[in-house]
Amino acid sequence: MSSESREKFTQSKLDRCISCGYCLPACPTYQLTGEEQSSPRGRITLMRALQDGRLPFSDEGAQEQASFCLGCRACEPVCPAGVEYGVLLEEWRDITWRGRKRPLIIKALFQMVSAPWRVQLMSALSPIARKRKSSTDIHLALGCFERRLFPKVSRAVAKLAPNISIDPTQGCCGALHAHNGDLEGGKALAKKLGEKLPGTILSTAGGCAAHLSAVLGQERVQEFSQWWSGNLKPMIRNGKPIRIGLQDSCHLRNGMGVFKEPRKILAQLGEYVEVPDAQGCCGAAGSYSLLRSRDSKKVIAPKVAAIKELGLDYLVSVNPGCTRQLKSALRRSKVKTKVVHIAELIALGP
Amino acid sequence: MAEQSLASALTALLGADRVFADSAAREAYSRDATPLFRGLPEVIVAPHSTQEVAEVVKFARATKTPIIARGAGSNLCAATVPLNGGIVVSMMQMKKIIEVSRNEMLAVVQPGVSTTQLDDAVAKEGLMYVPDPGSKTVSTIGGNAATSAGGLRGLKYGTTKNYILGLEAVLGTGEVIRTGGRLVKDVAGYDITRLLIGSEGTLAIFTEITTALTPRPKSAQYGVAYFNTLADASIAVDAIVSAGILPATLEFLDNTCIKAVEDFAHLGLDAQAGALLLFGDDGNSESVAKTVGAMADISSSARGVRAVTLAPDVAAAEALLYARRCSLPALARLGSMSILEDISVPRPQLSRAAEAIEKISEKHSLLIGTFGHAGDGNLHPTIVLDKDDADEVKRAEHSLSDIFNLALELGGTITGEHGVGSAKLPYLRAKLGDVSLSLHHNIKSVFDPDRILNPGRLGS
Ligand SMILES: Cc1cc2nc3c(=O)[nH]c(=O)nc-3n(C[C@H](O)[C@H](O)[C@H](O)COP(=O)(O)OP(=O)(O)OC[C@H]3O[C@@H](n4cnc5c(N)ncnc54)[C@H](O)[C@@H]3O)c2cc1C
Ligand code: SF4
Ligand code: SF4
């Protein structure tokens, strides 16, 4: 963990906000409560009070809002003034969650991914894609939690893209750290991964891709659906093309602006159905579903109802956290729709 | 009453889930969209029904506590900043669309419904809720009614005041009244509905609103004309209306705004031009084509014109509308603070107003970008400044009073659509005169005898 932490927010980033409130309708926590303090604008007002010393960083209500925020960044694309809310939130958590104040679950997660050998250990029992070197300059990033929970994803990519290199000795990308109050640590890990995987990094996790591209530069990083260029045939089941929906990855959409790409792929694979509020956070939000499981369930509840109504064969995810969240929510509500990563669906074949 | 006892009394009245008094909540409600104004409320309550609103008002009256109704807090005149502390009543838990009636062409809603939510809901019935303030995705119908919000199609269609048929409202006494209703015609008694519209939360708190709707137009078309100066564009606007054309949209931006928008949104605008005029109309496609064509013709032969083009498709039209809608945020990026003004003048005076604003900007060495609803004679001169430069802030204040005086000299007003709030209260006497001001004061006493509703604002 880095000892170098910030004292204050970047003033010019706070000044950007003109308090217009355009971000209110986009914010899932504001939708839940209708309370200004749990809106993006309200949180920025709180940051300003913290910055100017009107509120102490230890203020309980303020800390609650730093933690209640999903970090989904849905407030960014709708902001006419270009406020970088995601960066401000990272700074906020960096200050409030520094050292001992960090929630225990986060400390435990940090520990699990603190060294490459630990990350490898996570996939010790999961059959992920095998090590392979290729002549091209494209390297697959193996998300830490994706390795453990959804090893089929990297195997699917390995099958679909015989020309990419895969190196299981790589470490964590640091997105977890950046989102949970360790900005410096998050940056350092991303840079280390950038050195370990020279050239283009291909990622199957929206959250990791967005973090890596923020640190290493957009030109170094490709999320899977952005990178995929092959033509696909419709998948026919019981004589009909399959019905497919998508759940956007917040950081992929709001941070990297990638949302048309997966839809284009899915439209080739079957009958694509836009899930209502597909762009809205599913409540997984990285470690959020572990830290605030009740709020996380409230966020996903209306989505589950909408998905049930649509009678989809597959619901496609582009981020492992979302996959986990959607799988368990649909299971709880006995919805039959299967949740898969986009690469897995392509790999199934027509 | 001390904060704690206020909060506990209100909690006893409404339940803990309706009441907030912690420092973070109070801080969050200390501002609206207006720069420079800030004030902490003692407590925030979020009622779920008319009955609960009435109970809060009765309580406030009994304890002589200020009470400020708040919708989305998007107003630009510090109308919801709790400068005297007190209770903020957030209307955001009352957000049901109660009814959309196609055959009566009306909707009944709770006040926390947003303008866009209402318009989207009635669109399913082929109808339209007309007033479309730039803030429509955020602003509430309650807030729109309390400020009589305008929008981008006021010239042809009018503003909020033309679309409110009836209100249910809680007076400063805690009594609930109903005004107007579902009728197209009804002249039984004073028009209290119209009196309450634009009353900025100082006479009553609206708890249910009946709005008029119109058929949704089948098509729309837009075009753009560039001019050497904003005054030239203003003259073209006057010529268009004088020719007997009443289009839905006549909006303009000056060079400062065009450059800011172009830098921000890269829409391919002519950043060399002194002014951009956006014209458009909606309705059946034949009449739209005719009106838009006529506006293009008039612009083409107007003084100082540089180029005129029609938007070839919906995407191009959207880009033009976006250019207009994003003027304020685009300008705001140029400094750490921006002050947006809202004067309105008779349309024939528009060119003089435009020229005079330019002079004011030179006189005070300030960056002022002007955009506005040209067809309505409504200008938004926006001062962009460095909030930490005390001298510049002072110069901005002087320029504001110049701008207001200018509007009054030209037979105009200090606010066309944003409202008076606290920000423009010091200039209200100059606009209204003593007799009208004291009438305001007396009207307020009738609706709100203890002067608890948004005190220190209209009618004080
Ligand atoms: C970027 C931007 C663009 C804008 N563009 C326009 C525009 O084009 N045209 C325009 O007219 N305005 C515009 N506005 C100003 C603002 O959005 C409007 O004044 C809007 O009507 C305010 O609605 P609100 O729900 O935010 O109300 P608030 O800001 O919460 O309140 C405004 C006033 O209404 C009162 N009020 C709110 N709810 C109630 C209620 N239920 N009963 C009684 N009183 C109530 C409040 O006390 C206050 O006096 C813009 C603002 C921004 C930030
Ligand atoms: S939309 Fe942007 S500028 Fe407006 S209140 Fe939200 S963060 Fe601030
Ligand atoms: S990141 Fe998501 S939850 Fe947090 S303020 Fe923005 S929109 Fe709301």
JSON list of N, CA and C and ligand atoms in Angstrom, two decimals, chain A residues 27-29 40 43 69-75 85, ligand 3:
[
{"chain": "A", "resi": 27, "resn": "CYS", "atom": "N", "xyz": [-28.35, 9.15, -11.83]},
{"chain": "A", "resi": 27, "resn": "CYS", "atom": "CA", "xyz": [-27.66, 8.52, -10.70]},
{"chain": "A", "resi": 27, "resn": "CYS", "atom": "C", "xyz": [-28.53, 7.47, -10.00]},
{"chain": "A", "resi": 28, "resn": "PRO", "atom": "N", "xyz": [-28.06, 6.21, -9.96]},
{"chain": "A", "resi": 28, "resn": "PRO", "atom": "CA", "xyz": [-28.86, 5.15, -9.35]},
{"chain": "A", "resi": 28, "resn": "PRO", "atom": "C", "xyz": [-29.12, 5.37, -7.85]},
{"chain": "A", "resi": 29, "resn": "THR", "atom": "N", "xyz": [-28.16, 5.92, -7.11]},
{"chain": "A", "resi": 29, "resn": "THR", "atom": "CA", "xyz": [-28.42, 6.08, -5.68]},
{"chain": "A", "resi": 29, "resn": "THR", "atom": "C", "xyz": [-29.43, 7.21, -5.45]},
{"chain": "A", "resi": 40, "resn": "PRO", "atom": "N", "xyz": [-25.01, 12.95, -7.45]},
{"chain": "A", "resi": 40, "resn": "PRO", "atom": "CA", "xyz": [-23.65, 13.40, -7.81]},
{"chain": "A", "resi": 40, "resn": "PRO", "atom": "C", "xyz": [-23.42, 14.86, -7.42]},
{"chain": "A", "resi": 43, "resn": "ARG", "atom": "N", "xyz": [-23.02, 15.14, -3.75]},
{"chain": "A", "resi": 43, "resn": "ARG", "atom": "CA", "xyz": [-21.71, 14.63, -3.30]},
{"chain": "A", "resi": 43, "resn": "ARG", "atom": "C", "xyz": [-20.62, 15.65, -3.60]},
{"chain": "A", "resi": 69, "resn": "CYS", "atom": "N", "xyz": [-22.06, 5.70, -2.78]},
{"chain": "A", "resi": 69, "resn": "CYS", "atom": "CA", "xyz": [-21.85, 5.91, -4.22]},
{"chain": "A", "resi": 69, "resn": "CYS", "atom": "C", "xyz": [-21.36, 4.62, -4.86]},
{"chain": "A", "resi": 70, "resn": "LEU", "atom": "N", "xyz": [-21.99, 4.24, -5.99]},
{"chain": "A", "resi": 70, "resn": "LEU", "atom": "CA", "xyz": [-21.61, 3.01, -6.67]},
{"chain": "A", "resi": 70, "resn": "LEU", "atom": "C", "xyz": [-20.30, 3.16, -7.44]},
{"chain": "A", "resi": 71, "resn": "GLY", "atom": "N", "xyz": [-19.91, 4.40, -7.68]},
{"chain": "A", "resi": 71, "resn": "GLY", "atom": "CA", "xyz": [-18.74, 4.63, -8.53]},
{"chain": "A", "resi": 71, "resn": "GLY", "atom": "C", "xyz": [-19.00, 4.25, -9.98]},
{"chain": "A", "resi": 72, "resn": "CYS", "atom": "N", "xyz": [-20.27, 4.25, -10.38]},
{"chain": "A", "resi": 72, "resn": "CYS", "atom": "CA", "xyz": [-20.62, 3.76, -11.72]},
{"chain": "A", "resi": 72, "resn": "CYS", "atom": "C", "xyz": [-20.34, 4.80, -12.80]},
{"chain": "A", "resi": 73, "resn": "ARG", "atom": "N", "xyz": [-20.18, 6.04, -12.42]},
{"chain": "A", "resi": 73, "resn": "ARG", "atom": "CA", "xyz": [-19.85, 7.14, -13.33]},
{"chain": "A", "resi": 73, "resn": "ARG", "atom": "C", "xyz": [-20.94, 7.43, -14.37]},
{"chain": "A", "resi": 74, "resn": "ALA", "atom": "N", "xyz": [-22.19, 7.02, -14.06]},
{"chain": "A", "resi": 74, "resn": "ALA", "atom": "CA", "xyz": [-23.29, 7.36, -14.96]},
{"chain": "A", "resi": 74, "resn": "ALA", "atom": "C", "xyz": [-23.48, 8.87, -14.98]},
{"chain": "A", "resi": 75, "resn": "CYS", "atom": "N", "xyz": [-22.94, 9.55, -13.98]},
{"chain": "A", "resi": 75, "resn": "CYS", "atom": "CA", "xyz": [-23.08, 11.01, -13.92]},
{"chain": "A", "resi": 75, "resn": "CYS", "atom": "C", "xyz": [-22.15, 11.71, -14.90]},
{"chain": "A", "resi": 85, "resn": "TYR", "atom": "N", "xyz": [-16.17, 13.10, -12.42]},
{"chain": "A", "resi": 85, "resn": "TYR", "atom": "CA", "xyz": [-16.64, 12.64, -11.11]},
{"chain": "A", "resi": 85, "resn": "TYR", "atom": "C", "xyz": [-15.84, 11.42, -10.63]},
{"chain": "C", "resi": 3, "resn": "SF4", "atom": "S1", "xyz": [-20.81, 7.35, -9.72]},
{"chain": "C", "resi": 3, "resn": "SF4", "atom": "FE1", "xyz": [-22.88, 6.50, -10.01]},
{"chain": "C", "resi": 3, "resn": "SF4", "atom": "S2", "xyz": [-23.71, 6.34, -7.92]},
{"chain": "C", "resi": 3, "resn": "SF4", "atom": "FE2", "xyz": [-21.90, 7.68, -7.78]},
{"chain": "C", "resi": 3, "resn": "SF4", "atom": "S3", "xyz": [-22.71, 9.74, -7.97]},
{"chain": "C", "resi": 3, "resn": "SF4", "atom": "FE3", "xyz": [-22.15, 9.11, -10.07]},
{"chain": "C", "resi": 3, "resn": "SF4", "atom": "S4", "xyz": [-24.03, 8.22, -10.92]},
{"chain": "C", "resi": 3, "resn": "SF4", "atom": "FE4", "xyz": [-24.32, 8.36, -8.68]}
]
